[in-house]
Each structure stands twice: as structure tokens, then as C-alpha cells.
Coordinates of C-alpha atoms in Angstrom, one line a residue:
M1 CA -40.5 -32.8 10.0
L2 CA -42.8 -29.8 9.4
L3 CA -46.5 -30.8 9.5
Q4 CA -48.1 -27.4 8.9
F5 CA -47.8 -23.8 9.7
S6 CA -50.5 -21.0 9.8
I7 CA -50.1 -17.2 9.5
K8 CA -52.7 -14.5 10.1
N9 CA -52.5 -10.7 9.7
F10 CA -48.9 -10.4 8.3
Y11 CA -48.2 -8.1 5.4
S12 CA -50.7 -9.1 2.6
I13 CA -52.0 -12.1 4.5
R14 CA -55.1 -11.0 6.3
D15 CA -57.0 -14.2 7.1
T16 CA -55.6 -17.4 8.4
L17 CA -53.4 -19.0 5.8
T18 CA -52.4 -22.6 6.4
V19 CA -49.8 -24.6 4.5
G20 CA -50.1 -28.3 5.4
F21 CA -47.8 -31.1 4.3
E22 CA -50.1 -34.0 5.1
A23 CA -51.0 -35.6 1.8
A24 CA -54.5 -35.7 0.5
R25 CA -56.1 -39.1 0.0
I26 CA -55.5 -39.7 -3.7
S27 CA -55.7 -43.3 -4.8
T28 CA -55.5 -42.9 -8.6
G29 CA -53.0 -44.5 -10.9
R30 CA -51.2 -41.2 -11.3
A31 CA -50.8 -40.9 -7.6
K32 CA -49.2 -44.4 -7.5
D33 CA -46.8 -43.3 -10.3
L34 CA -45.8 -40.3 -8.0
A35 CA -45.3 -42.5 -4.9
D36 CA -41.8 -40.9 -4.4
N37 CA -43.4 -37.5 -3.9
V38 CA -44.6 -38.5 -0.4
S39 CA -43.1 -40.0 2.7
C40 CA -44.7 -41.9 5.6
A41 CA -44.6 -41.1 9.3
G42 CA -46.8 -42.3 12.1
G43 CA -49.1 -44.1 9.7
K44 CA -49.7 -41.0 7.6
K45 CA -48.4 -39.7 4.3
F46 CA -46.7 -36.3 4.0
L47 CA -45.7 -34.3 0.9
K48 CA -42.1 -34.0 0.2
S49 CA -42.6 -30.8 -1.8
I50 CA -45.1 -28.1 -2.3
G51 CA -44.9 -25.5 -5.1
I52 CA -46.7 -22.1 -4.9
F53 CA -47.5 -20.3 -8.1
G54 CA -49.2 -17.0 -8.7
P55 CA -48.8 -13.5 -10.2
N56 CA -46.4 -10.9 -8.8
A57 CA -47.6 -9.1 -5.6
S58 CA -50.1 -11.8 -4.8
G59 CA -48.5 -12.7 -1.5
K60 CA -46.1 -15.6 -2.3
S61 CA -43.1 -13.8 -0.7
S62 CA -45.2 -12.9 2.4
I63 CA -45.4 -16.6 3.3
F64 CA -41.7 -16.9 3.3
K65 CA -41.3 -13.6 5.2
A66 CA -43.6 -15.0 7.8
L67 CA -41.6 -18.2 8.1
K68 CA -38.3 -16.4 8.4
F69 CA -39.8 -13.9 10.9
C70 CA -41.1 -16.8 13.1
M71 CA -37.8 -18.6 12.9
R72 CA -35.7 -15.6 13.8
L73 CA -38.0 -14.6 16.7
V74 CA -37.6 -18.1 18.2
M75 CA -33.8 -17.9 17.9
D76 CA -33.1 -14.2 18.7
S77 CA -35.9 -12.6 20.6
H78 CA -34.1 -13.1 24.0
L79 CA -31.7 -10.4 22.7
N80 CA -34.5 -7.8 22.3
N81 CA -34.2 -4.6 24.3
E82 CA -37.1 -2.9 26.0
G83 CA -38.8 -0.3 23.8
G84 CA -37.9 -2.0 20.5
T85 CA -40.5 -2.9 17.9
F86 CA -40.8 -6.1 15.8
N87 CA -39.8 -5.8 12.2
F88 CA -43.0 -6.6 10.3
M89 CA -46.2 -5.0 9.2
P90 CA -49.7 -6.3 9.7
F91 CA -52.4 -6.1 7.0
K92 CA -52.9 -2.3 6.6
F93 CA -56.5 -2.1 5.5
D94 CA -59.9 -2.4 7.3
G95 CA -58.4 -1.8 10.8
Y96 CA -56.2 -4.9 10.8
H97 CA -53.1 -2.8 11.6
E98 CA -54.5 -2.5 15.1
K99 CA -55.2 -6.3 15.5
P100 CA -52.6 -8.9 16.6
S101 CA -50.8 -11.2 14.2
E102 CA -50.8 -14.9 14.7
F103 CA -48.3 -17.7 14.0
S104 CA -48.6 -21.4 14.6
V105 CA -46.2 -24.3 13.6
S106 CA -46.8 -28.0 14.0
F107 CA -43.8 -30.3 13.6
I108 CA -42.3 -33.6 14.6
C109 CA -39.0 -33.5 16.6
D110 CA -37.2 -36.6 17.9
G111 CA -40.4 -38.6 17.2
T112 CA -42.7 -36.3 19.2
K113 CA -45.3 -34.0 17.6
Y114 CA -45.3 -30.4 18.9
E115 CA -47.6 -27.5 18.3
Y116 CA -46.1 -24.1 18.9
S117 CA -48.1 -20.8 18.6
F118 CA -47.8 -17.1 19.5
T119 CA -49.6 -13.9 18.8
L120 CA -48.1 -10.4 18.9
N121 CA -48.4 -6.8 17.8
R122 CA -45.5 -4.7 16.7
K123 CA -44.6 -3.8 20.3
E124 CA -45.1 -7.0 22.4
I125 CA -46.0 -10.7 22.7
I126 CA -49.6 -11.2 23.6
S127 CA -49.8 -14.9 23.9
E128 CA -47.6 -18.0 23.5
S129 CA -48.2 -21.7 23.9
L130 CA -46.5 -25.1 23.4
Y131 CA -48.4 -28.4 23.3
Y132 CA -47.3 -31.9 22.5
Y133 CA -49.0 -35.1 21.5
P134 CA -48.3 -38.2 23.7
G135 CA -50.2 -40.6 21.5
N136 CA -53.2 -39.0 19.9
R137 CA -54.1 -36.6 22.7
R138 CA -53.0 -33.0 23.0
A139 CA -51.2 -32.1 26.3
K140 CA -50.0 -28.7 27.6
I141 CA -46.3 -27.9 28.1
F142 CA -46.9 -24.2 28.7
T143 CA -49.3 -21.4 27.9
R144 CA -48.8 -17.6 28.3
L145 CA -51.5 -15.0 28.3
E146 CA -50.1 -11.5 29.0
Q147 CA -53.6 -10.0 29.4
V148 CA -54.5 -12.2 32.3
G149 CA -52.7 -10.3 35.0
K150 CA -49.4 -8.8 36.2
P151 CA -47.9 -11.6 38.2
K152 CA -46.0 -14.1 36.1
S153 CA -47.7 -16.9 38.0
E154 CA -51.0 -15.8 36.5
I155 CA -49.7 -15.1 33.0
F156 CA -48.0 -18.4 32.6
S157 CA -49.3 -21.9 33.2
F158 CA -47.0 -25.0 33.0
G159 CA -47.5 -28.7 32.6
D160 CA -45.7 -30.9 35.0
G161 CA -42.0 -31.8 34.6
F162 CA -41.1 -30.1 31.4
F163 CA -39.0 -27.2 32.7
T164 CA -36.8 -26.8 35.8
R165 CA -37.9 -23.7 37.8
P166 CA -40.1 -22.4 34.9
L167 CA -41.1 -19.3 36.8
D168 CA -37.4 -18.3 37.0
V169 CA -37.5 -18.2 33.2
A170 CA -40.8 -16.4 33.1
Q171 CA -39.5 -13.7 35.4
S172 CA -36.7 -13.1 32.9
T173 CA -39.0 -13.1 29.9
G174 CA -39.9 -9.5 28.8
R175 CA -43.0 -8.5 26.9
N176 CA -41.1 -8.5 23.6
T177 CA -39.4 -11.8 24.2
L178 CA -40.7 -15.3 23.4
F179 CA -40.5 -17.6 26.5
I180 CA -39.2 -20.5 24.3
S181 CA -36.3 -18.2 23.2
R182 CA -35.5 -17.1 26.8
A183 CA -35.8 -20.7 28.1
S184 CA -33.3 -21.9 25.5
Q185 CA -30.9 -19.2 26.4
M186 CA -31.2 -20.2 30.0
N187 CA -30.3 -23.8 29.1
R188 CA -33.7 -25.5 29.6
E189 CA -33.4 -28.8 27.7
L190 CA -36.8 -28.9 26.0
A191 CA -36.6 -25.3 24.9
Q192 CA -33.1 -26.0 23.5
K193 CA -34.6 -28.9 21.5
I194 CA -37.2 -26.6 20.0
Y195 CA -34.5 -24.0 19.3
R196 CA -32.4 -26.5 17.5
F197 CA -35.3 -27.6 15.3
F198 CA -35.8 -24.0 14.1
R199 CA -32.1 -23.4 13.7
T200 CA -30.9 -26.6 12.0
E201 CA -34.0 -28.6 10.8
F202 CA -36.1 -25.8 9.3
L203 CA -34.2 -23.6 6.8
V204 CA -35.8 -20.6 5.0
G205 CA -34.1 -19.3 1.9
I206 CA -30.7 -20.3 0.6
P207 CA -28.6 -19.5 3.7
Q208 CA -25.8 -17.1 3.5
I209 CA -23.0 -19.7 3.3
S210 CA -20.3 -18.5 5.6
D211 CA -16.8 -19.7 4.9
D212 CA -16.8 -22.2 7.8
Y213 CA -20.3 -23.5 7.0
A214 CA -19.6 -23.8 3.3
A215 CA -16.3 -25.5 3.9
Q216 CA -17.9 -28.0 6.3
L217 CA -20.8 -28.8 3.9
F218 CA -18.4 -29.1 1.0
T219 CA -16.1 -31.5 2.8
E220 CA -19.0 -33.7 3.8
N221 CA -20.7 -33.7 0.4
K222 CA -18.0 -33.1 -2.3
K223 CA -18.5 -36.4 -4.2
L224 CA -22.3 -36.0 -4.1
L225 CA -22.0 -32.4 -5.2
L226 CA -19.8 -33.2 -8.2
E227 CA -22.2 -36.1 -9.1
A228 CA -25.2 -33.7 -8.8
L229 CA -23.5 -31.1 -11.0
R230 CA -22.8 -33.8 -13.6
M231 CA -26.4 -34.9 -13.5
A232 CA -27.4 -31.3 -13.9
D233 CA -25.4 -31.2 -17.1
S234 CA -22.6 -29.0 -15.8
D235 CA -19.2 -29.4 -17.3
I236 CA -17.5 -28.8 -14.0
V237 CA -15.5 -31.9 -13.2
D238 CA -13.8 -30.9 -10.0
I239 CA -13.9 -28.3 -7.2
E240 CA -11.1 -27.4 -4.8
A241 CA -11.7 -25.6 -1.5
R242 CA -8.7 -23.6 -0.6
R243 CA -8.2 -21.7 2.7
E244 CA -6.4 -18.4 2.3
N245 CA -5.2 -15.7 4.6
V246 CA -6.5 -12.2 3.9
R247 CA -5.7 -8.8 5.3
V248 CA -8.8 -6.7 5.9
P249 CA -8.8 -3.0 6.8
V250 CA -10.6 -2.3 10.0
P251 CA -11.8 1.2 10.8
P252 CA -11.2 2.5 14.3
A253 CA -13.9 2.5 16.9
Y254 CA -14.7 6.2 16.4
M255 CA -15.6 5.6 12.7
Q256 CA -17.9 2.8 13.7
L257 CA -19.7 5.2 16.0
G258 CA -20.3 7.5 13.1
R259 CA -17.7 10.2 13.5
N260 CA -16.7 11.6 10.1
V261 CA -13.0 11.2 10.5
I262 CA -10.9 9.1 8.1
P263 CA -7.4 8.0 9.2
S264 CA -4.6 7.9 6.7
L265 CA -3.5 4.4 7.8
P266 CA -6.4 2.3 9.0
A267 CA -5.7 -0.8 11.2
V268 CA -5.5 -4.1 9.5
E269 CA -6.5 -7.6 10.7
T270 CA -5.7 -11.0 9.2
G271 CA -8.4 -13.6 8.7
T272 CA -9.0 -16.7 6.5
I273 CA -11.5 -17.2 3.7
T274 CA -12.4 -20.3 1.7
R275 CA -12.1 -19.9 -2.1
F276 CA -13.7 -22.5 -4.3
L277 CA -11.8 -23.2 -7.5
T278 CA -13.6 -25.1 -10.3
T279 CA -12.1 -27.3 -13.0
H280 CA -13.9 -27.7 -16.3
R281 CA -14.0 -30.7 -18.6
R282 CA -12.1 -29.0 -21.5
S283 CA -8.9 -28.0 -19.6
P284 CA -8.4 -29.8 -16.2
D285 CA -5.3 -27.7 -15.5
V286 CA -7.2 -24.3 -15.7
K287 CA -8.8 -23.1 -12.4
F288 CA -11.7 -20.7 -12.2
D289 CA -12.7 -18.8 -9.1
L290 CA -16.3 -19.8 -8.4
Y291 CA -17.7 -16.5 -7.2
A292 CA -15.7 -14.2 -9.5
E293 CA -15.6 -16.1 -12.8
E294 CA -18.5 -18.5 -12.9
S295 CA -22.0 -17.5 -14.0
D296 CA -24.7 -16.3 -11.6
G297 CA -26.7 -19.4 -12.3
T298 CA -23.7 -21.7 -11.6
V299 CA -23.0 -19.9 -8.3
R300 CA -26.6 -20.1 -7.2
L301 CA -26.8 -23.8 -8.2
F302 CA -23.6 -24.5 -6.2
C303 CA -25.0 -22.8 -3.1
L304 CA -28.4 -24.4 -3.4
L305 CA -26.9 -27.9 -4.0
L306 CA -24.6 -27.6 -0.9
V307 CA -27.6 -26.9 1.3
L308 CA -30.0 -29.2 -0.5
L309 CA -27.7 -32.2 -0.2
D310 CA -27.6 -31.7 3.6
V311 CA -31.4 -31.3 3.6
C312 CA -31.9 -34.5 1.6
K313 CA -29.4 -36.6 3.5
N314 CA -30.7 -35.6 6.9
G315 CA -34.4 -35.2 6.3
K316 CA -34.6 -31.5 6.9
T317 CA -37.1 -28.9 5.6
L318 CA -36.1 -26.2 3.1
A319 CA -38.2 -23.2 2.0
V320 CA -37.0 -21.1 -0.9
D321 CA -38.7 -18.2 -2.6
E322 CA -38.2 -18.3 -6.4
F323 CA -35.7 -21.2 -6.1
D324 CA -35.2 -21.6 -9.8
L325 CA -34.2 -18.0 -10.6
S326 CA -31.5 -18.2 -13.3
F327 CA -32.2 -22.0 -13.8
H328 CA -33.3 -23.8 -17.0
T329 CA -36.6 -25.5 -16.5
E330 CA -35.0 -29.0 -16.6
L331 CA -32.6 -28.0 -13.9
A332 CA -35.6 -26.8 -11.8
E333 CA -37.1 -30.3 -12.2
F334 CA -33.8 -31.9 -11.2
I335 CA -33.8 -29.9 -8.0
I336 CA -37.3 -31.0 -7.1
N337 CA -36.5 -34.7 -8.0
M338 CA -33.6 -34.6 -5.7
V339 CA -36.1 -34.0 -2.8
H340 CA -38.4 -36.7 -4.1
A341 CA -35.6 -39.1 -4.2
S342 CA -34.8 -38.5 -0.5
K343 CA -36.3 -40.5 2.3
G344 CA -37.9 -37.6 4.2
A345 CA -36.7 -34.2 3.1
Q346 CA -39.3 -31.4 2.5
F347 CA -39.1 -28.6 0.0
L348 CA -41.5 -25.6 -0.1
F349 CA -40.9 -23.3 -3.0
T350 CA -42.3 -20.6 -5.2
S351 CA -41.8 -20.4 -9.0
H352 CA -43.1 -18.6 -12.1
N353 CA -42.1 -21.7 -14.2
T354 CA -45.4 -23.0 -15.4
N355 CA -43.8 -26.1 -16.8
L356 CA -43.8 -27.4 -13.2
I357 CA -47.6 -27.3 -13.1
D358 CA -47.8 -30.8 -14.5
M359 CA -49.8 -33.8 -13.2
K360 CA -46.9 -36.1 -14.3
K361 CA -44.5 -34.3 -12.0
L362 CA -46.6 -33.1 -9.0
Q363 CA -49.8 -34.3 -7.3
R364 CA -52.7 -31.9 -7.2
D365 CA -52.2 -31.2 -3.5
Q366 CA -48.5 -30.3 -4.2
I367 CA -49.6 -27.4 -6.5
C368 CA -50.8 -24.3 -4.7
F369 CA -51.7 -20.9 -5.8
T370 CA -51.8 -17.3 -4.4
N371 CA -54.1 -14.7 -5.7
K372 CA -54.8 -11.1 -4.6
R373 CA -58.4 -10.5 -3.7
E374 CA -60.2 -7.2 -4.5
D375 CA -59.6 -6.1 -0.9
G376 CA -55.9 -6.4 -1.3
S377 CA -55.5 -9.6 0.8
T378 CA -53.9 -12.8 -0.2
D379 CA -56.0 -15.8 -1.1
F380 CA -54.3 -19.3 -0.9
Y381 CA -55.6 -22.6 -2.2
S382 CA -54.4 -25.8 -4.0
L383 CA -55.3 -27.5 -7.2
F384 CA -56.8 -30.2 -5.1
D385 CA -59.5 -27.8 -4.1
F386 CA -60.8 -27.8 -7.7
K387 CA -62.9 -30.9 -7.5
D388 CA -63.9 -30.8 -11.2
F389 CA -60.3 -30.8 -12.4
R390 CA -59.2 -34.3 -13.5
E391 CA -55.7 -35.6 -13.6
N392 CA -55.8 -36.2 -17.3
M393 CA -56.3 -32.5 -18.0
D394 CA -53.5 -30.1 -18.8
A395 CA -52.9 -28.2 -15.6
E396 CA -50.4 -25.8 -17.1
K397 CA -52.8 -24.8 -19.9
G398 CA -55.6 -24.4 -17.4
Y399 CA -53.4 -22.2 -15.2
L400 CA -52.4 -19.9 -18.1
Q401 CA -56.0 -19.7 -19.3
G402 CA -56.9 -18.3 -15.8
R403 CA -59.0 -21.3 -14.7
F404 CA -57.4 -21.2 -11.3
D405 CA -57.4 -17.3 -11.1
A406 CA -53.8 -17.0 -10.0
V407 CA -52.4 -15.3 -13.2
P408 CA -51.8 -11.7 -13.9
Y409 CA -54.3 -10.0 -16.2
T410 CA -52.3 -7.6 -18.3
A411 CA -52.7 -5.7 -21.6
T412 CA -49.9 -7.5 -23.5
S413 CA -50.6 -6.7 -27.2
V414 CA -48.2 -4.4 -29.0
A415 CA -51.2 -2.2 -30.0
E416 CA -52.3 -1.7 -26.4
I417 CA -48.8 -1.0 -25.2
K418 CA -48.3 1.6 -27.9
R419 CA -51.1 3.6 -26.2
L420 CA -48.7 3.7 -23.2
F421 CA -46.4 5.8 -25.3
G422 CA -49.1 7.9 -26.8
E423 CA -48.8 6.4 -30.2

């Protein structure tokens, strides 16, 4: 379970931006009606979903870029070569491009709360730490401060009993590698547990569903998937997964190295792919190739539902930017309600669908906004921060009227737009 994450100095995010899943203390009748929107863990209530709304270029996507960057760094930084740079940009104004960027994630894994943080610039890791909470107190697993000194024994400090031969791992950890990534690669058990959380429990975006992964999820969830499609008002009544052999041209090695030579008969290798064939209510005997013949919305819904069913069944966390692209508004509500119907899944999303800004669907602390300040940085806040806003008010109307600031201010009249064309 994800508890909260914080980001600082990453693209448009200049100041510390924190997204927290711990639910606010709301004891109104409306909150009781939305009891399924929260889950309980350790005597506390946590939000199952958080929606982020705001104008284009206000920083919504920067939040998801930061999450993906953090996740990939944990999983892959042990592969980094010396001299490489990290693929991100800090805030570019006011000298922040020379300052470090900061990331912090708090989560529960196997019943234990962890707090993992690191800071870096584009060339190297500056600091890194992992703490855990035995009971209510915070205890150190390890810390790393690269500026302290050259010997690894000075840079790193370890709590007792968490890693076998931790300095061996530290000696193998370069300045552009996270210790937790290297320790996982070197088979240290606790590091592998943290690695698995980021790899399997915390998903960012609709994953590129490879043939094997899609086939596995489909086999495990076919009945649920068809039922979900039925509830979403799709006329698809059956889906068949069919494995097929394919022959794929493979260019020779010298072409892969960039030599501009094209052979007349390229080599060919044989592989297998999974084709998904859909059957519709009208003609059960007619098959449709999902990716080639169904609409973009249907394909996107299929991919999202495959992942979301796994997330809901197993209490995982999913973050998707513009999750409802190509979806009807009622279909978007259906997706969110799937998460609310689960026991402990979490869903972080952005949307431009203002119908979701509704006190009958989401609590005030589930509705968040991004806005771009005058200095170009991202401002982030929730509807709960507006203490004068009452639950019987129309939140969507207030949003569109600019009461919460996070709307674009555009010249939209025909007369004003005609001036654009010199008329």
C-alpha cells in the first residue's frame, strides 16, 4: 500500500509536492455514504482513489513522470554505466537547475511501513536512505551521504542485521546507482522485497502488455473481464486468446550497428504472439481481431481492465495519467467504482472530465488540483483545503467558475477568435 510520495525540483515541480493517501477526518453524512471510497490499515483510513484535475501544462503529467522515474531508478539503476546522465530535467528557472531533486516514498510492504528517499542531480546520487517503523518509532535501515567523505564506510551507515556484508554492496554501488537497486541485484533479501514492491505492487501507466503478461492476466481473469465488459455496456460476449507462430525479419548485426547496407534476403526468426479475438452479441460466429478491428476506446478499455482487475484483486496501486481518454463519462465512473469496490486497491489518476468533480462520487480529499503559478511552477492542493466549501455545494460548477483556480483562462468567444485570423 502506498501511503504518500513527495517530489521536489522535477520538471515544473519546484517546491515539495506531496500526494498523501491517508484520509482526512470527515464525519459528515456524505462521508458515510462514501464509506467504500476508503480502506482501513493499522487503525487508520486510506483513500482508494485520488483524482487530479487542472488545465493543460499545469504539472499533472510531471507527477506521473516523477513516479515513473523513481520506479525505474529503483529497478534499473544498477545497469547504469559511468559517465551517463539521468533522464530528467529539474525546474529551469531561478537557479533550480543547479539544485538537487528530491524523491520520497512511504509505503507498507508485508505489514511493515517503510520510508525510502533519495536526492540526486542529473549526474549522480547525492543521498539515499531507508527507514522502517517497528511500532510507531522510526528506525534506520541505512543512510547514504556522498558528500561526507570518500571511504564507503563514511558515506554509508547501516542499522544492525538488515543486510549481509552491506559494505560489499556499497563498494559495488557507483555514484549514479541507487544502493537499493544494487543490493537487490546482489540478492540481498530486504532490497529484493523493496524491488518487488516497485516492480509488481506499484504500477505507473497502463503497462505495455507483452504477449506473455497479457496471456497470463487474461487466463486468470477472463470471466471477470467479460463480466466487467458487460457491466461497462460493451456488446462483446466472448474473447479468445490464440497463440500463433510468426516469422519476423531480423536484420544482420552490421545493420544494427548503423551500417547503411541492406541485404536482399534478411534472416528470419520464428516467434509466437497472442492474438485476442472478440465475439459480439449480434453474430457469435464472427471473430474480430481486437487490436486491428476494434475501436481505440475498446482496445484501451481491454488493456486497462486486464491490469485493473489484477490491481483490485491483489490490493495493488495503479497510477494513470488521463485514464479516461476515449471513454464515455459513465465508463470513467465505472472504472473508479471498480477500485472503490475492492478491498484495498489504490488508483491515482488525472482527468479533464469535470463530471467526476462531484461530492456524491468522491470525498473532498480525493479531489486534487494542479495550477501553474506566475513563476511557472506547479501548485498542488485538494478541495479539502477550501474550508469554506460545503459538501452540499456544486463542486463541478465551482471548478468551472474558477473558484479553485485550476482552470484555463482562454478567449473562447467566436468574436475574439476571429481576431486571431485578422477578421
